[in-house]
Short mmCIF file of C-alpha atoms and ligand atoms in Angstrom, two decimals:
data_model
loop_
_atom_site.label_atom_id
_atom_site.label_comp_id
_atom_site.label_asym_id
_atom_site.label_seq_id
_atom_site.Cartn_x
_atom_site.Cartn_y
_atom_site.Cartn_z
CA UNK A 1 274.43 13.38 156.78
CA UNK A 2 274.55 16.76 155.58
CA UNK A 3 276.02 19.69 157.49
CA UNK A 4 272.99 21.88 157.03
CA UNK A 5 269.36 21.47 156.66
CA UNK A 6 267.51 24.28 154.77
CA UNK A 7 263.91 24.71 155.20
CA UNK A 8 262.67 25.60 151.79
CA UNK A 9 259.41 27.68 151.47
CA UNK A 10 258.44 28.52 147.90
CA UNK A 11 255.06 30.09 148.73
CA UNK A 12 253.01 31.38 145.92
CA UNK A 13 253.31 32.42 142.29
CA UNK A 14 256.82 32.93 141.12
CA UNK A 15 258.33 31.91 144.30
CA UNK A 16 257.52 28.27 143.35
CA UNK A 17 259.56 29.06 140.15
CA UNK A 18 262.64 30.85 141.48
CA UNK A 19 263.22 28.82 144.69
CA UNK A 20 264.18 25.53 142.97
CA UNK A 21 266.62 27.54 140.77
CA UNK A 22 268.47 28.90 143.92
CA UNK A 23 268.66 25.34 145.33
CA UNK A 24 270.08 24.00 141.96
CA UNK A 25 272.87 26.73 142.31
CA UNK A 26 273.59 25.82 145.97
CA UNK A 27 273.86 22.24 144.97
CA UNK A 28 276.21 23.05 141.97
CA UNK A 29 278.46 25.17 144.30
CA UNK A 30 278.87 22.19 146.57
CA UNK A 31 276.86 23.50 149.62
CA UNK A 32 276.71 20.53 151.96
CA UNK A 33 273.05 20.62 152.79
CA UNK A 34 269.81 18.91 152.56
CA UNK A 35 266.39 20.69 151.88
CA UNK A 36 263.13 20.15 153.47
CA UNK A 37 259.90 21.58 152.11
CA UNK A 38 257.54 23.72 154.07
CA UNK A 39 254.11 25.08 153.34
CA UNK A 40 253.52 28.69 153.33
CA UNK A 41 251.09 31.23 151.61
CA UNK A 42 247.71 31.78 150.08
CA UNK A 43 246.96 28.30 149.11
CA UNK A 44 247.05 27.41 152.97
CA UNK A 45 245.10 30.45 153.96
CA UNK A 46 242.37 29.22 151.48
CA UNK A 47 242.34 25.65 152.60
CA UNK A 48 243.43 25.84 156.24
CA UNK A 49 242.73 29.31 157.12
CA UNK A 50 246.40 29.66 158.15
CA UNK A 51 249.12 30.87 155.71
CA UNK A 52 251.70 29.92 158.07
CA UNK A 53 250.83 26.53 159.29
CA UNK A 54 252.30 25.20 162.53
CA UNK A 55 254.20 22.22 160.77
CA UNK A 56 256.13 24.92 158.94
CA UNK A 57 256.85 26.73 162.24
CA UNK A 58 258.09 23.34 163.59
CA UNK A 59 260.54 22.80 160.78
CA UNK A 60 261.94 26.24 161.28
CA UNK A 61 262.13 25.73 165.07
CA UNK A 62 264.12 22.69 164.35
CA UNK A 63 266.48 23.55 161.38
CA UNK A 64 266.91 27.46 162.09
CA UNK A 65 267.62 28.14 158.44
CA UNK A 66 265.15 29.01 155.67
CA UNK A 67 264.97 29.89 152.17
CA UNK A 68 261.75 31.53 151.25
CA UNK A 69 260.32 32.46 147.87
CA UNK A 70 257.24 34.88 147.85
CA UNK A 71 253.74 34.96 149.05
CA UNK A 72 250.56 36.57 147.69
CA UNK A 73 248.75 38.85 150.06
CA UNK A 74 245.30 40.35 149.53
CA UNK A 75 243.10 42.70 151.30
CA UNK A 76 240.79 41.76 154.09
CA UNK A 77 237.58 41.29 152.30
CA UNK A 78 239.14 39.48 149.28
CA UNK A 79 240.99 37.20 151.60
CA UNK A 80 237.80 36.27 153.44
CA UNK A 81 235.90 35.65 150.01
CA UNK A 82 238.56 33.18 148.99
CA UNK A 83 238.48 31.09 152.24
CA UNK A 84 237.19 27.61 152.10
CA UNK A 85 233.40 28.25 152.91
CA UNK A 86 233.59 25.65 155.70
CA UNK A 87 236.06 28.01 157.47
CA UNK A 88 234.38 31.33 156.84
CA UNK A 89 232.31 31.69 160.20
CA UNK A 90 235.36 31.01 162.38
CA UNK A 91 236.31 34.66 162.84
CA UNK A 92 239.81 33.89 161.02
CA UNK A 93 241.66 36.86 159.68
CA UNK A 94 244.32 36.79 157.12
CA UNK A 95 247.70 37.90 158.02
CA UNK A 96 251.00 38.18 155.91
CA UNK A 97 252.90 34.92 156.97
CA UNK A 98 256.37 36.65 156.23
CA UNK A 99 255.56 39.69 158.56
CA UNK A 100 254.39 36.95 160.97
CA UNK A 101 257.51 34.98 160.65
CA UNK A 102 259.68 37.93 161.31
CA UNK A 103 257.93 38.88 164.42
CA UNK A 104 257.49 35.44 165.89
CA UNK A 105 261.35 34.53 165.61
CA UNK A 106 262.38 38.23 166.13
CA UNK A 107 264.12 38.19 162.76
CA UNK A 108 264.86 41.91 163.67
CA UNK A 109 267.57 42.67 161.34
CA UNK A 110 266.90 42.73 157.75
CA UNK A 111 269.82 43.04 155.35
CA UNK A 112 269.37 44.11 151.66
CA UNK A 113 272.63 44.67 149.72
CA UNK A 114 272.22 46.81 146.65
CA UNK A 115 275.36 46.49 144.36
CA UNK A 116 275.87 47.27 140.74
CA UNK A 117 276.77 44.46 138.45
CA UNK A 118 279.09 45.63 135.77
CA UNK A 119 277.53 45.53 132.34
CA UNK A 120 274.00 45.40 133.77
CA UNK A 121 271.92 47.34 131.12
CA UNK A 122 269.52 48.13 134.06
CA UNK A 123 272.19 50.03 136.01
CA UNK A 124 271.39 53.65 136.85
CA UNK A 125 273.28 56.12 134.52
CA UNK A 126 273.15 59.87 134.90
CA UNK A 127 274.11 62.64 132.62
CA UNK A 128 277.44 64.60 133.01
CA UNK A 129 277.74 68.18 132.42
CA UNK A 130 279.42 67.69 129.09
CA UNK A 131 276.40 65.85 127.80
CA UNK A 132 278.16 62.35 128.43
CA UNK A 133 276.91 59.48 130.40
CA UNK A 134 278.28 58.38 133.97
CA UNK A 135 277.37 55.06 135.53
CA UNK A 136 278.20 55.48 139.27
CA UNK A 137 279.12 52.24 140.95
CA UNK A 138 276.47 51.63 143.68
CA UNK A 139 277.52 49.51 146.72
CA UNK A 140 274.90 50.20 149.44
CA UNK A 141 273.94 47.80 152.14
CA UNK A 142 270.56 48.61 153.78
CA UNK A 143 269.85 47.49 157.32
CA UNK A 144 266.18 47.60 157.97
CA UNK A 145 264.61 47.18 161.43
CA UNK A 146 262.22 44.33 160.54
CA UNK A 147 259.90 43.78 163.28
CA UNK A 148 258.61 47.04 164.74
CA UNK A 149 257.62 50.67 163.53
CA UNK A 150 254.75 51.48 161.29
CA UNK A 151 254.56 47.53 160.30
CA UNK A 152 254.26 46.50 163.73
CA UNK A 153 250.55 45.67 163.27
CA UNK A 154 249.37 47.76 166.12
CA UNK A 155 246.34 49.48 164.21
CA UNK A 156 242.53 50.09 164.31
CA UNK A 157 239.69 51.58 162.28
CA UNK A 158 237.19 52.94 164.79
CA UNK A 159 239.54 52.40 167.79
CA UNK A 160 238.14 51.15 171.15
CA UNK A 161 237.25 53.77 173.78
CA UNK A 162 240.20 53.13 175.88
CA UNK A 163 242.64 53.82 172.91
CA UNK A 164 240.67 56.94 172.11
CA UNK A 165 240.84 58.09 175.75
CA UNK A 166 244.50 57.16 176.02
CA UNK A 167 245.16 59.40 172.79
CA UNK A 168 243.03 62.18 174.22
CA UNK A 169 245.64 62.70 176.92
CA UNK A 170 247.84 63.99 174.12
CA UNK A 171 247.23 67.57 173.18
CA UNK A 172 247.74 66.82 169.52
CA UNK A 173 244.64 64.52 169.66
CA UNK A 174 242.15 67.60 169.78
CA UNK A 175 242.48 67.91 166.06
CA UNK A 176 240.90 64.48 165.66
CA UNK A 177 238.70 64.37 168.67
CA UNK A 178 235.42 65.19 166.76
CA UNK A 179 236.03 62.44 164.11
CA UNK A 180 233.39 59.59 164.38
CA UNK A 181 235.17 56.33 165.18
CA UNK A 182 234.45 54.60 161.80
CA UNK A 183 236.02 57.46 160.03
CA UNK A 184 239.10 57.37 162.14
CA UNK A 185 242.07 54.86 161.24
CA UNK A 186 245.25 54.78 163.34
CA UNK A 187 248.37 52.94 162.66
CA UNK A 188 251.04 53.04 165.43
CA UNK A 189 254.77 53.54 164.96
CA UNK A 190 256.39 51.71 167.81
CA UNK A 191 260.17 51.77 168.30
CA UNK A 192 261.94 50.07 171.31
CA UNK A 193 265.37 51.18 172.35
CA UNK A 194 266.69 47.65 172.30
CA UNK A 195 265.56 47.13 168.69
CA UNK A 196 267.04 50.55 167.68
CA UNK A 197 270.36 49.52 169.33
CA UNK A 198 270.41 46.12 167.71
CA UNK A 199 269.99 47.24 164.23
CA UNK A 200 272.33 50.10 164.58
CA UNK A 201 274.94 47.87 166.23
CA UNK A 202 274.59 45.24 163.38
CA UNK A 203 274.91 48.02 160.85
CA UNK A 204 278.28 49.28 162.32
CA UNK A 205 279.58 45.82 162.79
CA UNK A 206 278.94 44.99 159.11
CA UNK A 207 280.47 48.17 157.98
CA UNK A 208 283.57 47.36 159.86
CA UNK A 209 283.88 43.77 158.76
CA UNK A 210 283.23 44.87 154.97
CA UNK A 211 285.20 48.06 155.00
CA UNK A 212 282.48 50.56 154.57
CA UNK A 213 283.58 53.95 155.73
CA UNK A 214 280.08 55.28 156.72
CA UNK A 215 276.94 54.34 158.34
CA UNK A 216 273.81 56.61 157.43
CA UNK A 217 270.77 56.63 159.55
CA UNK A 218 267.95 57.39 157.25
CA UNK A 219 264.98 58.49 159.27
CA UNK A 220 262.91 61.77 159.86
CA UNK A 221 263.79 62.98 163.37
CA UNK A 222 262.70 66.59 162.80
CA UNK A 223 259.27 65.39 162.52
CA UNK A 224 259.03 61.99 163.99
CA UNK A 225 260.98 63.26 167.11
CA UNK A 226 260.28 60.33 169.30
CA UNK A 227 260.75 57.34 167.13
CA UNK A 228 263.35 58.55 164.66
CA UNK A 229 264.90 60.50 167.40
CA UNK A 230 265.43 57.28 169.32
CA UNK A 231 267.09 55.66 166.48
CA UNK A 232 269.49 58.46 166.09
CA UNK A 233 270.35 58.59 169.66
CA UNK A 234 271.25 54.99 169.84
CA UNK A 235 273.35 55.63 166.63
CA UNK A 236 275.42 58.16 168.40
CA UNK A 237 275.81 55.90 171.26
CA UNK A 238 277.02 52.89 169.25
CA UNK A 239 279.20 55.03 166.97
CA UNK A 240 281.56 55.84 169.99
CA UNK A 241 282.82 52.20 169.46
CA UNK A 242 283.53 52.56 165.76
CA UNK A 243 285.82 55.66 165.56
CA UNK A 244 287.03 54.82 161.94
CA UNK A 245 283.38 54.72 160.56
CA UNK A 246 281.53 58.16 160.05
CA UNK A 247 277.95 58.46 161.14
CA UNK A 248 275.76 60.41 158.88
CA UNK A 249 272.07 61.07 159.09
CA UNK A 250 269.73 61.88 156.34
CA UNK A 251 265.90 62.30 156.25
CA UNK A 252 264.13 59.73 154.15
CA UNK A 253 262.65 62.20 151.66
CA UNK A 254 265.93 63.94 151.03
CA UNK A 255 267.63 60.57 150.90
CA UNK A 256 265.10 59.50 148.10
CA UNK A 257 266.19 62.62 146.06
CA UNK A 258 270.06 62.20 146.75
CA UNK A 259 270.16 58.48 145.86
CA UNK A 260 269.74 59.55 142.15
CA UNK A 261 272.14 62.38 142.47
CA UNK A 262 275.16 60.68 144.34
CA UNK A 263 274.34 57.02 145.28
CA UNK A 264 278.02 56.25 145.07
CA UNK A 265 278.46 58.30 148.42
CA UNK A 266 276.41 55.82 150.49
CA UNK A 267 277.83 52.78 152.27
CA UNK A 268 275.71 51.10 154.94
CA UNK A 269 272.15 52.61 155.52
CA UNK A 270 270.20 51.81 158.51
CA UNK A 271 266.46 52.63 158.88
CA UNK A 272 263.31 51.76 160.53
CA UNK A 273 260.91 49.36 159.22
CA UNK A 274 258.83 51.31 156.74
CA UNK A 275 261.62 53.67 155.69
CA UNK A 276 264.04 50.68 155.33
CA UNK A 277 261.43 49.04 152.95
CA UNK A 278 261.24 52.26 150.83
CA UNK A 279 264.82 53.13 150.65
CA UNK A 280 265.85 49.51 149.82
CA UNK A 281 263.29 49.35 146.97
CA UNK A 282 264.71 52.66 145.67
CA UNK A 283 268.44 51.48 145.84
CA UNK A 284 267.44 48.26 144.19
CA UNK A 285 266.05 50.31 141.21
CA UNK A 286 269.47 51.74 140.66
CA UNK A 287 271.14 48.20 140.40
CA UNK A 288 268.60 46.20 138.41
CA UNK A 289 265.30 46.30 140.15
CA UNK A 290 263.38 43.54 141.80
CA UNK A 291 264.97 40.93 139.77
CA UNK A 292 268.21 41.61 141.56
CA UNK A 293 267.05 42.59 145.09
CA UNK A 294 268.06 40.08 147.73
CA UNK A 295 267.67 40.04 151.51
CA UNK A 296 268.21 38.08 154.57
CA UNK A 297 265.87 38.35 157.70
CA UNK A 298 268.13 37.63 160.72
CA UNK A 299 267.38 36.82 164.33
CA UNK A 300 269.57 35.51 167.10
CA UNK A 301 268.54 31.98 166.42
CA UNK A 302 266.89 31.73 163.10
CA UNK A 303 267.57 33.31 159.72
CA UNK A 304 265.40 33.33 156.42
CA UNK A 305 266.65 34.53 153.12
CA UNK A 306 264.38 35.76 150.44
CA UNK A 307 264.18 37.97 147.23
CA UNK A 308 262.43 41.23 148.12
CA UNK A 309 259.94 40.76 145.17
CA UNK A 310 256.63 39.30 145.60
CA UNK A 311 254.79 36.45 143.79
CA UNK A 312 254.20 38.29 140.46
CA UNK A 313 251.00 36.56 139.72
CA UNK A 314 250.74 37.81 136.09
CA UNK A 315 253.88 35.92 135.33
CA UNK A 316 253.47 32.84 137.54
CA UNK A 317 251.30 30.91 135.00
CA UNK A 318 253.56 31.45 131.97
CA UNK A 319 255.34 28.27 130.82
CA UNK A 320 258.16 28.43 129.78
CA UNK A 321 259.00 30.65 132.86
CA UNK A 322 260.27 34.09 132.21
CA UNK A 323 261.12 35.89 135.45
CA UNK A 324 264.63 36.50 136.65
CA UNK A 325 265.98 33.97 139.19
CA UNK A 326 268.97 36.14 140.28
CA UNK A 327 267.41 37.89 143.15
CA UNK A 328 266.58 34.55 144.68
CA UNK A 329 269.94 33.10 143.85
CA UNK A 330 271.63 36.12 145.57
CA UNK A 331 269.59 35.57 148.33
CA UNK A 332 270.77 32.02 148.63
CA UNK A 333 274.21 33.38 148.59
CA UNK A 334 273.53 35.49 151.54
CA UNK A 335 272.35 32.28 153.34
CA UNK A 336 275.94 30.90 152.60
CA UNK A 337 277.47 34.04 154.13
CA UNK A 338 275.32 33.60 157.26
CA UNK A 339 276.60 29.88 157.74
CA UNK A 340 280.25 30.86 157.06
CA UNK A 341 280.50 29.67 153.62
CA UNK A 342 281.44 32.99 152.09
CA UNK A 343 283.78 31.62 149.58
CA UNK A 344 281.14 29.68 148.02
CA UNK A 345 278.89 32.86 148.22
CA UNK A 346 281.61 34.70 146.38
CA UNK A 347 281.66 32.22 143.76
CA UNK A 348 278.18 32.55 143.16
CA UNK A 349 278.23 36.17 142.97
CA UNK A 350 281.18 35.95 140.62
CA UNK A 351 279.29 33.73 138.27
CA UNK A 352 276.35 36.08 138.37
CA UNK A 353 278.63 38.96 137.53
CA UNK A 354 280.03 37.26 134.46
CA UNK A 355 276.55 36.13 133.12
CA UNK A 356 275.26 39.51 133.58
CA UNK A 357 278.16 41.36 131.98
CA UNK A 358 278.48 39.01 129.00
CA UNK A 359 274.75 39.50 128.25
CA UNK A 360 274.28 36.45 126.43
CA UNK A 361 271.53 34.97 128.62
CA UNK A 362 269.27 37.62 129.92
CA UNK A 363 265.47 37.51 131.23
CA UNK A 364 263.22 39.89 129.77
CA UNK A 365 263.75 42.47 132.50
CA UNK A 366 267.43 42.78 131.39
CA UNK A 367 266.37 43.24 127.94
CA UNK A 368 264.16 46.03 128.92
CA UNK A 369 261.19 44.57 127.13
CA UNK A 370 257.74 43.76 128.36
CA UNK A 371 257.29 40.58 130.16
CA UNK A 372 255.04 38.00 128.37
CA UNK A 373 254.85 34.98 126.00
CA UNK A 374 256.38 37.51 123.27
CA UNK A 375 259.50 37.94 125.27
CA UNK A 376 261.19 34.76 123.90
CA UNK A 377 260.78 35.62 120.47
CA UNK A 378 262.52 39.13 121.28
CA UNK A 379 265.49 37.23 122.68
CA UNK A 380 264.69 36.67 126.34
CA UNK A 381 265.95 33.73 128.01
CA UNK A 382 264.01 31.45 130.24
CA UNK A 383 264.35 31.41 134.06
CA UNK A 384 266.19 28.04 133.86
CA UNK A 385 268.37 29.13 131.04
CA UNK A 386 269.83 31.96 133.16
CA UNK A 387 270.20 29.50 136.11
CA UNK A 388 272.09 27.21 133.82
CA UNK A 389 274.36 29.96 132.53
CA UNK A 390 275.26 30.80 136.28
CA UNK A 391 275.90 27.19 137.09
CA UNK A 392 278.06 26.85 134.08
CA UNK A 393 280.27 29.73 135.18
CA UNK A 394 280.76 28.07 138.74
P1 NAI B 401 255.93 41.64 142.75
O1 NAI B 401 257.14 41.97 143.30
O2 NAI B 401 255.43 40.48 142.84
O3 NAI B 401 255.79 42.21 141.32
C1 NAI B 401 255.91 43.43 140.73
C2 NAI B 401 256.66 43.46 139.20
O4 NAI B 401 257.91 43.25 139.36
C3 NAI B 401 256.00 42.20 138.45
O5 NAI B 401 254.95 42.40 137.79
C4 NAI B 401 257.37 42.11 137.54
O6 NAI B 401 257.20 43.11 136.48
C5 NAI B 401 258.53 42.77 138.52
N1 NAI B 401 259.17 41.38 139.06
C6 NAI B 401 259.01 40.95 140.20
N2 NAI B 401 259.83 39.90 140.54
C7 NAI B 401 260.53 39.61 139.32
C8 NAI B 401 261.45 38.73 138.89
N3 NAI B 401 262.00 37.92 139.60
N4 NAI B 401 261.88 38.77 137.58
C9 NAI B 401 261.35 39.79 136.67
N5 NAI B 401 260.43 40.59 137.03
C10 NAI B 401 260.08 40.73 138.31
O7 NAI B 401 255.03 43.00 143.44
P2 NAI B 401 253.39 43.22 143.37
O8 NAI B 401 252.93 42.95 141.88
O9 NAI B 401 253.09 44.41 143.92
O10 NAI B 401 252.74 42.00 144.32
C11 NAI B 401 252.33 40.62 143.79
C12 NAI B 401 252.00 40.00 145.15
O11 NAI B 401 253.05 39.67 145.95
C13 NAI B 401 251.05 40.75 146.09
O12 NAI B 401 250.01 39.72 146.44
C14 NAI B 401 251.87 41.11 147.08
O13 NAI B 401 251.02 41.17 148.31
C15 NAI B 401 252.87 40.06 147.24
N6 NAI B 401 254.23 40.66 147.67
C16 NAI B 401 254.85 39.67 148.40
C17 NAI B 401 256.13 39.91 148.92
C18 NAI B 401 256.82 38.85 149.73
O14 NAI B 401 256.42 37.69 149.60
N7 NAI B 401 257.83 39.15 150.47
C19 NAI B 401 256.81 41.23 148.67
C20 NAI B 401 256.15 41.98 147.95
C21 NAI B 401 254.74 41.71 147.27
MG1 MG B 402 258.76 45.97 149.93
#
């Protein structure tokens, strides 16, 4: 029997294309695992009214380890319009299965490494004062609180009277008191001390374990005094146990500017759910974009690894496949780190580095050409060819 069982959830669109590529790499590197397929995504919303079926939860409960591709999400009305007519009057409401999974299993620590691969033509470059070019080496790991904050789902349009009344106890609500219910939308930013503490602690532990010299809390405490303030307070508390690691604090807006000025100055960055989402996409843009952005959603009991990109529907139907499998493959390497197989993970990352820097086999995004059937004529490699090249280097 294999030592590990991985629940594979390809999901929608290009998730179905890239996930099997990651499994091929895991097999090639000699990971002792078996794989069980689980249903997730749009198809299951349409046919069953549930994008995260109970049978998928049962598999995750049992095996604790997941690889996830991507899902398609659509706005409320469109979602209802695509639902099987037999289910339409049952009051079902579409929800994002990946957000639901993070909350259900308290996968509260999201890790998103953004590291430059040498020789990647998509790497960020900046102009030097003498007119030359300079390519800073980016090595940033974002720790995003994954279950709370503005994405916690506590929101209303036309909030019920009790909610309005409760808000009216705050002096700042006076400015909105005259707004009719249907014209009033509220999304709530909830932070708990426990979750702030956990994400900051994991960030510091990671910094220590991997030799980073700083942890930067990226929030907005001058405006969001309560929530961002709580994150900063916990960071100062945790820092006491990590004297060798500097604690820095940046505001999200300033951070978005600084990251193109001096990205090499940052190490571990920790942020709440939405700011972590934003800042991790921004850093990913410096190191190759969505085709390279990997992530792990980690709880005490269960962990699920996924590329940060979505289902890219416009590329899903193209055959041969054109999308970059590297984000998914690097997510699988993170899974290996998680189960204590870091040597294998490093071999995968080294193989990716070689393939990227040699530049012989590149998907359209690495060639900086438009994605589409024409891409192959212009020298782009298929998804499978990139995986093959990586496997050959293992
Ligand atoms: P997306 O990430 O699917 O695609 C945006 C663009 O990025 C693509 O058009 C393509 O140009 C590029 N891209 C993405 N992955 C790539 C890859 N592996 N190789 C090369 N290029 C790649 O985001 P979009 O278009 O905003 O959303 C499409 C669907 O995906 C939506 O339904 C959205 O809700 C969903 N989504 C799901 C996520 C998840 O499953 N975690 C995350 C983000 C979006
Ligand atoms: Mg995102």
